[in-house]
GROMACS .gro file of C-alpha atoms in nm:
model
  365
    1MET     CA    1   2.949   2.543   2.684
    2LYS     CA    2   3.204   2.343   2.494
    3THR     CA    3   3.109   2.055   2.270
    4ARG     CA    4   3.065   1.742   2.476
    5ARG     CA    5   3.266   1.442   2.368
    6ARG     CA    6   3.053   1.165   2.505
    7ALA     CA    7   2.751   1.030   2.324
    8VAL     CA    8   2.559   1.006   2.649
    9VAL     CA    9   2.614   1.375   2.735
   10ALA     CA   10   2.588   1.594   2.421
   11GLY     CA   11   2.593   1.971   2.484
   12ILE     CA   12   2.317   2.064   2.721
   13VAL     CA   13   2.154   1.732   2.783
   14SER     CA   14   1.789   1.774   2.693
   15LEU     CA   15   1.603   1.466   2.794
   16ALA     CA   16   1.269   1.476   2.617
   17VAL     CA   17   1.201   1.106   2.584
   18ILE     CA   18   0.888   0.967   2.420
   19SER     CA   19   0.741   0.695   2.639
   20ALA     CA   20   0.428   0.489   2.683
   21ALA     CA   21   0.093   0.662   2.691
   22CYS     CA   22   0.009   0.803   3.030
   23SER     CA   23  -0.253   0.655   3.255
   24SER     CA   24  -0.609   0.783   3.217
   25LYS     CA   25  -0.634   0.789   3.598
   26SER     CA   26  -0.363   1.052   3.645
   27SER     CA   27  -0.391   1.330   3.898
   28THR     CA   28  -0.157   1.571   4.072
   29SER     CA   29  -0.063   1.506   4.431
   30THR     CA   30  -0.152   1.768   4.689
   31GLY     CA   31   0.054   1.837   5.001
   32GLY     CA   32   0.085   1.527   5.215
   33THR     CA   33  -0.136   1.311   4.993
   34ALA     CA   34  -0.004   1.076   4.724
   35SER     CA   35  -0.195   1.038   4.398
   36THR     CA   36  -0.241   0.701   4.230
   37THR     CA   37  -0.035   0.825   3.937
   38ASN     CA   38   0.130   1.152   3.841
   39ASN     CA   39   0.223   1.250   3.485
   40GLY     CA   40   0.488   1.496   3.602
   41VAL     CA   41   0.607   1.826   3.456
   42PRO     CA   42   0.938   1.935   3.298
   43LEU     CA   43   1.231   2.005   3.531
   44THR     CA   44   1.572   2.163   3.484
   45GLY     CA   45   1.879   2.047   3.673
   46ALA     CA   46   2.239   2.167   3.648
   47GLY     CA   47   2.581   2.087   3.786
   48SER     CA   48   2.815   1.791   3.820
   49THR     CA   49   2.962   1.642   3.503
   50PHE     CA   50   3.090   1.358   3.724
   51ALA     CA   51   2.728   1.251   3.781
   52ALA     CA   52   2.590   1.339   3.436
   53PRO     CA   53   2.582   0.980   3.304
   54ILE     CA   54   2.371   0.850   3.593
   55TYR     CA   55   2.132   1.148   3.591
   56THR     CA   56   2.098   1.118   3.214
   57GLN     CA   57   2.000   0.753   3.245
   58TRP     CA   58   1.770   0.816   3.539
   59ALA     CA   59   1.587   1.088   3.351
   60LYS     CA   60   1.532   0.862   3.051
   61ASP     CA   61   1.407   0.578   3.268
   62PHE     CA   62   1.190   0.798   3.488
   63ASN     CA   63   1.018   0.948   3.184
   64ALA     CA   64   0.860   0.605   3.134
   65VAL     CA   65   0.712   0.638   3.485
   66GLU     CA   66   0.589   0.997   3.446
   67SER     CA   67   0.558   1.084   3.080
   68GLY     CA   68   0.543   1.459   3.143
   69ALA     CA   69   0.864   1.458   3.343
   70GLN     CA   70   1.103   1.574   3.072
   71ILE     CA   71   1.419   1.651   3.264
   72ASN     CA   72   1.675   1.885   3.111
   73TYR     CA   73   2.005   1.824   3.291
   74GLN     CA   74   2.286   2.068   3.215
   75PRO     CA   75   2.631   1.922   3.297
   76ILE     CA   76   2.809   2.251   3.371
   77GLY     CA   77   3.021   2.148   3.669
   78SER     CA   78   2.943   2.148   4.039
   79GLY     CA   79   3.022   2.516   4.077
   80GLY     CA   80   2.778   2.600   3.800
   81GLY     CA   81   2.514   2.381   3.962
   82ILE     CA   82   2.555   2.552   4.298
   83ASP     CA   83   2.530   2.891   4.127
   84ALA     CA   84   2.217   2.783   3.939
   85ILE     CA   85   2.033   2.662   4.249
   86THR     CA   86   2.144   2.972   4.442
   87LYS     CA   87   2.003   3.199   4.171
   88GLN     CA   88   1.702   2.969   4.132
   89THR     CA   89   1.759   2.926   3.758
   90ALA     CA   90   1.737   2.547   3.798
   91ASP     CA   91   1.496   2.324   3.987
   92PHE     CA   92   1.783   2.125   4.136
   93GLY     CA   93   2.157   2.161   4.156
   94ALA     CA   94   2.416   1.884   4.157
   95SER     CA   95   2.754   1.882   4.328
   96ASP     CA   96   3.022   1.623   4.399
   97ALA     CA   97   3.100   1.781   4.735
   98PRO     CA   98   2.877   1.900   5.018
   99LEU     CA   99   2.805   2.271   5.024
  100GLN     CA  100   3.072   2.465   5.206
  101THR     CA  101   2.978   2.720   5.472
  102ASP     CA  102   2.995   3.023   5.239
  103ALA     CA  103   2.779   2.851   4.976
  104LEU     CA  104   2.523   2.751   5.239
  105SER     CA  105   2.503   3.105   5.371
  106ALA     CA  106   2.452   3.239   5.017
  107MET     CA  107   2.134   3.038   4.966
  108PRO     CA  108   1.821   3.259   4.974
  109ALA     CA  109   1.626   2.987   5.160
  110ASP     CA  110   1.682   2.654   5.333
  111VAL     CA  111   1.806   2.371   5.114
  112VAL     CA  112   1.843   2.000   5.161
  113GLN     CA  113   2.144   1.806   5.027
  114ILE     CA  114   2.059   1.455   4.917
  115PRO     CA  115   2.331   1.199   4.832
  116THR     CA  116   2.237   0.996   4.526
  117VAL     CA  117   2.514   0.747   4.440
  118LEU     CA  118   2.878   0.676   4.518
  119GLY     CA  119   3.147   0.734   4.260
  120GLY     CA  120   3.522   0.710   4.230
  121LEU     CA  121   3.770   0.960   4.089
  122ALA     CA  122   4.010   0.764   3.874
  123ILE     CA  123   4.365   0.876   3.816
  124ALA     CA  124   4.328   0.798   3.446
  125TYR     CA  125   4.614   0.774   3.201
  126ASN     CA  126   4.699   0.708   2.837
  127LEU     CA  127   5.021   0.512   2.837
  128PRO     CA  128   5.035   0.260   2.549
  129GLY     CA  129   5.256  -0.042   2.596
  130LEU     CA  130   5.245  -0.045   2.974
  131SER     CA  131   5.297  -0.406   3.080
  132ALA     CA  132   5.076  -0.388   3.390
  133PRO     CA  133   4.824  -0.150   3.548
  134LEU     CA  134   4.993   0.149   3.710
  135ASN     CA  135   5.029   0.171   4.088
  136LEU     CA  136   5.042   0.512   4.257
  137ASP     CA  137   5.036   0.638   4.612
  138GLY     CA  138   4.899   0.972   4.724
  139ALA     CA  139   5.234   1.145   4.767
  140THR     CA  140   5.357   1.040   4.422
  141ALA     CA  141   5.030   1.144   4.259
  142ALA     CA  142   5.057   1.481   4.434
  143ASP     CA  143   5.409   1.528   4.299
  144ILE     CA  144   5.287   1.448   3.947
  145PHE     CA  145   5.002   1.699   3.963
  146GLN     CA  146   5.217   1.975   4.111
  147GLY     CA  147   5.488   1.919   3.851
  148THR     CA  148   5.764   1.782   4.076
  149ILE     CA  149   5.764   1.448   3.890
  150THR     CA  150   5.779   1.507   3.515
  151THR     CA  151   5.868   1.175   3.347
  152TRP     CA  152   5.698   0.837   3.358
  153ASN     CA  153   6.013   0.648   3.459
  154ASP     CA  154   6.083   0.873   3.756
  155PRO     CA  155   6.230   0.667   4.043
  156ALA     CA  156   5.929   0.738   4.268
  157ILE     CA  157   5.691   0.587   4.011
  158ALA     CA  158   5.931   0.302   3.931
  159LYS     CA  159   5.957   0.209   4.300
  160LEU     CA  160   5.580   0.156   4.315
  161ASN     CA  161   5.581  -0.049   3.995
  162ALA     CA  162   5.862  -0.301   4.033
  163GLY     CA  163   5.916  -0.510   3.722
  164VAL     CA  164   5.710  -0.279   3.502
  165THR     CA  165   5.880  -0.111   3.209
  166LEU     CA  166   5.802   0.260   3.221
  167PRO     CA  167   5.878   0.491   2.929
  168ASN     CA  168   6.130   0.772   2.953
  169SER     CA  169   5.876   1.020   2.827
  170PRO     CA  170   5.715   1.339   2.960
  171ILE     CA  171   5.405   1.323   3.177
  172ARG     CA  172   5.134   1.541   3.028
  173VAL     CA  173   4.900   1.646   3.306
  174ALA     CA  174   4.535   1.741   3.254
  175HIS     CA  175   4.308   1.900   3.512
  176ARG     CA  176   3.972   2.072   3.533
  177SER     CA  177   3.961   2.441   3.443
  178ASP     CA  178   3.602   2.498   3.561
  179ASP     CA  179   3.461   2.522   3.913
  180SER     CA  180   3.446   2.152   3.992
  181GLY     CA  181   3.338   1.926   4.276
  182SER     CA  182   3.569   1.663   4.129
  183THR     CA  183   3.860   1.905   4.174
  184PHE     CA  184   3.753   1.964   4.534
  185VAL     CA  185   3.749   1.590   4.604
  186PHE     CA  186   4.077   1.521   4.424
  187THR     CA  187   4.269   1.812   4.574
  188SER     CA  188   4.131   1.726   4.920
  189TYR     CA  189   4.273   1.377   4.880
  190LEU     CA  190   4.612   1.496   4.751
  191SER     CA  191   4.634   1.759   5.027
  192SER     CA  192   4.577   1.486   5.285
  193GLN     CA  193   4.864   1.287   5.137
  194SER     CA  194   5.120   1.561   5.072
  195ALA     CA  195   5.210   1.858   5.291
  196SER     CA  196   5.382   2.016   4.992
  197PHE     CA  197   5.068   1.989   4.776
  198LYS     CA  198   4.853   2.126   5.059
  199LYS     CA  199   5.080   2.429   5.089
  200THR     CA  200   5.137   2.504   4.719
  201VAL     CA  201   4.802   2.403   4.565
  202GLY     CA  202   4.554   2.332   4.844
  203ALA     CA  203   4.204   2.189   4.838
  204ASP     CA  204   3.921   2.370   4.665
  205SER     CA  205   3.684   2.345   4.370
  206THR     CA  206   3.915   2.578   4.176
  207VAL     CA  207   4.290   2.592   4.238
  208GLN     CA  208   4.597   2.734   4.071
  209TRP     CA  209   4.757   2.427   3.915
  210PRO     CA  210   5.135   2.466   3.871
  211VAL     CA  211   5.136   2.252   3.555
  212GLY     CA  212   4.905   2.091   3.304
  213ALA     CA  213   4.634   2.155   3.049
  214GLY     CA  214   4.307   2.287   3.189
  215LYS     CA  215   3.992   2.135   3.040
  216ASP     CA  216   3.624   2.206   3.093
  217GLY     CA  217   3.423   1.921   3.247
  218SER     CA  218   3.499   1.555   3.305
  219ASP     CA  219   3.446   1.491   2.935
  220GLY     CA  220   3.695   1.764   2.849
  221VAL     CA  221   3.966   1.600   3.059
  222ALA     CA  222   3.876   1.256   2.922
  223GLY     CA  223   3.890   1.386   2.566
  224TYR     CA  224   4.238   1.529   2.625
  225LEU     CA  225   4.360   1.203   2.772
  226VAL     CA  226   4.226   1.001   2.479
  227ALA     CA  227   4.398   1.231   2.230
  228THR     CA  228   4.729   1.271   2.416
  229GLU     CA  229   4.976   0.988   2.460
  230GLY     CA  230   5.160   0.999   2.791
  231SER     CA  231   4.884   1.197   2.963
  232VAL     CA  232   4.729   1.166   3.307
  233GLY     CA  233   4.428   1.333   3.469
  234TYR     CA  234   4.140   1.280   3.712
  235VAL     CA  235   3.793   1.183   3.596
  236SER     CA  236   3.493   0.991   3.722
  237TYR     CA  237   3.559   0.618   3.697
  238ASP     CA  238   3.270   0.594   3.450
  239TYR     CA  239   3.450   0.829   3.209
  240ALA     CA  240   3.772   0.629   3.238
  241VAL     CA  241   3.591   0.306   3.152
  242SER     CA  242   3.383   0.446   2.868
  243ASN     CA  243   3.690   0.607   2.709
  244ASN     CA  244   3.911   0.295   2.746
  245LEU     CA  245   4.164   0.475   2.964
  246GLY     CA  246   4.387   0.312   3.220
  247SER     CA  247   4.301   0.370   3.587
  248ALA     CA  248   4.575   0.363   3.847
  249ALA     CA  249   4.549   0.140   4.152
  250VAL     CA  250   4.593   0.372   4.451
  251LYS     CA  251   4.770   0.279   4.773
  252ALA     CA  252   4.523   0.240   5.058
  253SER     CA  253   4.587   0.301   5.427
  254ASP     CA  254   4.663  -0.070   5.484
  255GLY     CA  255   4.937  -0.063   5.219
  256SER     CA  256   4.746  -0.249   4.950
  257PHE     CA  257   4.688  -0.104   4.604
  258VAL     CA  258   4.320  -0.075   4.517
  259ALA     CA  259   4.189  -0.006   4.168
  260PRO     CA  260   3.858   0.173   4.116
  261SER     CA  261   3.566  -0.063   4.061
  262VAL     CA  262   3.202  -0.081   4.160
  263ASP     CA  263   3.294  -0.305   4.454
  264SER     CA  264   3.586  -0.095   4.580
  265ILE     CA  265   3.384   0.226   4.549
  266SER     CA  266   3.095   0.061   4.731
  267ALA     CA  267   3.327  -0.043   5.014
  268ALA     CA  268   3.420   0.321   5.073
  269GLY     CA  269   3.055   0.410   5.132
  270SER     CA  270   3.058   0.264   5.481
  271ASP     CA  271   3.226   0.585   5.600
  272LEU     CA  272   2.951   0.819   5.479
  273LYS     CA  273   2.767   0.996   5.760
  274PHE     CA  274   2.458   1.208   5.811
  275PRO     CA  275   2.378   1.490   5.855
  276ILE     CA  276   2.552   1.635   5.551
  277ALA     CA  277   2.817   1.884   5.661
  278PRO     CA  278   3.090   2.078   5.474
  279ASP     CA  279   3.354   1.821   5.574
  280THR     CA  280   3.142   1.513   5.503
  281ASN     CA  281   3.342   1.281   5.280
  282VAL     CA  282   3.429   0.918   5.213
  283LEU     CA  283   3.786   0.983   5.102
  284ASN     CA  284   4.055   0.730   5.188
  285SER     CA  285   3.828   0.496   5.378
  286SER     CA  286   3.994   0.254   5.618
  287THR     CA  287   3.751  -0.020   5.513
  288PRO     CA  288   3.946  -0.313   5.359
  289GLY     CA  289   3.923  -0.312   4.982
  290ALA     CA  290   3.791   0.045   4.963
  291TYR     CA  291   3.912   0.264   4.680
  292PRO     CA  292   4.085   0.564   4.842
  293ILE     CA  293   3.944   0.841   4.617
  294ALA     CA  294   3.571   0.773   4.643
  295THR     CA  295   3.297   1.024   4.701
  296THR     CA  296   2.923   1.074   4.712
  297THR     CA  297   2.755   1.305   4.466
  298TYR     CA  298   2.465   1.521   4.583
  299VAL     CA  299   2.147   1.683   4.459
  300ILE     CA  300   2.056   2.018   4.618
  301VAL     CA  301   1.691   2.129   4.637
  302TYR     CA  302   1.497   2.392   4.826
  303LYS     CA  303   1.302   2.259   5.123
  304SER     CA  304   1.002   2.477   5.039
  305GLN     CA  305   0.882   2.438   4.681
  306SER     CA  306   0.680   2.734   4.555
  307ASP     CA  307   0.558   2.551   4.243
  308GLN     CA  308   0.357   2.254   4.368
  309ALA     CA  309   0.361   2.063   4.037
  310LYS     CA  310   0.738   2.097   4.003
  311GLY     CA  311   0.786   2.008   4.367
  312GLN     CA  312   0.581   1.691   4.322
  313THR     CA  313   0.776   1.585   4.013
  314LEU     CA  314   1.106   1.665   4.183
  315VAL     CA  315   1.019   1.455   4.488
  316ASP     CA  316   0.890   1.176   4.266
  317PHE     CA  317   1.208   1.176   4.055
  318LEU     CA  318   1.448   1.176   4.351
  319HIS     CA  319   1.245   0.915   4.540
  320TRP     CA  320   1.258   0.693   4.233
  321GLY     CA  321   1.634   0.753   4.200
  322LEU     CA  322   1.697   0.661   4.562
  323THR     CA  323   1.497   0.338   4.528
  324THR     CA  324   1.446   0.185   4.182
  325GLY     CA  325   1.720   0.398   4.024
  326GLN     CA  326   1.988   0.253   4.251
  327ASP     CA  327   1.974  -0.064   4.043
  328THR     CA  328   2.115   0.133   3.748
  329ALA     CA  329   2.425   0.257   3.928
  330SER     CA  330   2.648  -0.048   3.884
  331SER     CA  331   2.589  -0.073   3.510
  332LEU     CA  332   2.727   0.281   3.477
  333ASN     CA  333   3.027   0.215   3.704
  334TYR     CA  334   2.888   0.396   4.007
  335ALA     CA  335   2.798   0.222   4.333
  336PRO     CA  336   2.455   0.229   4.499
  337LEU     CA  337   2.423   0.405   4.832
  338PRO     CA  338   2.455   0.179   5.137
  339SER     CA  339   2.106   0.091   5.252
  340SER     CA  340   2.141   0.287   5.577
  341ILE     CA  341   2.243   0.599   5.385
  342ALA     CA  342   1.967   0.555   5.127
  343THR     CA  343   1.717   0.539   5.413
  344GLN     CA  344   1.851   0.863   5.558
  345ALA     CA  345   1.855   1.024   5.213
  346LEU     CA  346   1.485   0.937   5.175
  347ALA     CA  347   1.420   1.090   5.517
  348ALA     CA  348   1.596   1.408   5.405
  349LEU     CA  349   1.381   1.414   5.090
  350ALA     CA  350   1.071   1.381   5.309
  351THR     CA  351   1.145   1.727   5.454
  352VAL     CA  352   1.064   1.893   5.119
  353THR     CA  353   0.730   2.074   5.134
  354SER     CA  354   0.488   2.278   4.927
  355ASN     CA  355   0.250   2.530   5.084
  356GLY     CA  356   0.374   2.416   5.422
  357GLN     CA  357   0.274   2.053   5.364
  358PRO     CA  358   0.509   1.758   5.302
  359ILE     CA  359   0.516   1.628   4.945
  360THR     CA  360   0.442   1.256   4.940
  361PRO     CA  361   0.586   1.061   4.645
  362SER     CA  362   0.326   0.950   4.390
  363SER     CA  363   0.268   0.578   4.368
  364GLY     CA  364   0.511   0.425   4.120
  365ALA     CA  365   0.777   0.689   4.184
   0.00000   0.00000   0.00000
């Protein structure tokens, strides 16, 4: 794995956090019965770099609830997370897109997909001296990422940014080189906006990009953008903010230009639906004020947990994330799940069992 560029995600994120002394009244929950407290056991998760900042913070905070719950989250991309949970080398996988039919069929046992937070994919750029935030529509963005538009003052960009002085300089495109849920979301959006992009590039977690520098992980793309003047790429909104990159306002279905923000990402969440299916998405919501390139990120776990202690800690951690942990989302530039979706996500979590019995969250989780 390449060196991570963000302080919050350094290499393989090993989250062994020293916290307050555990309660003397601890016990481990048995199937269907919640204990008064649970110290937890170590867990390993892998997948989405898009969601790494929120899972990193959750793991630190949750370790104060269950001191034994040292959660090692490996931000290796959604494809890597799906592979890890399929091969059962991780206790949970993480993906920015629902499992597609082939990935579901490859699972050795039944899994449950649990949405955790909403996020936005920013079209981030490094363009010093720009007099106003950049406006883009889907068709123009598609032309940039398939190499049809190659300079910043191209007439198509200028038309969307009247009165803004744009440089006559090359556009340096960056994209993900790894198997990425973010790529799936972004290419799905561009394919919906451009017949040419759909035909030449298409929508998938890995595609053959006609132009641009391929980088590993959201942090890899962000690092390239920071270092390269005149560059543009797609990253989680959190990465754009933390790296002081510009984020384009994207043309919504009502003709307005909407920039990514916690509020505009949250507005898109009204379109999210259960049950989770391969085509479930919140892209290009028609809700007024919704950011067009918003998505939910998911955790994938096996319904039947063979290791009862790990199953208990996993349920405790995810239950905490879907309740108390939602309060952390906004501070990291994600949006909490709509309450109706959070309720359904908790119901999905309640289907996880051990030894044929449901795992009830420990008190405090």
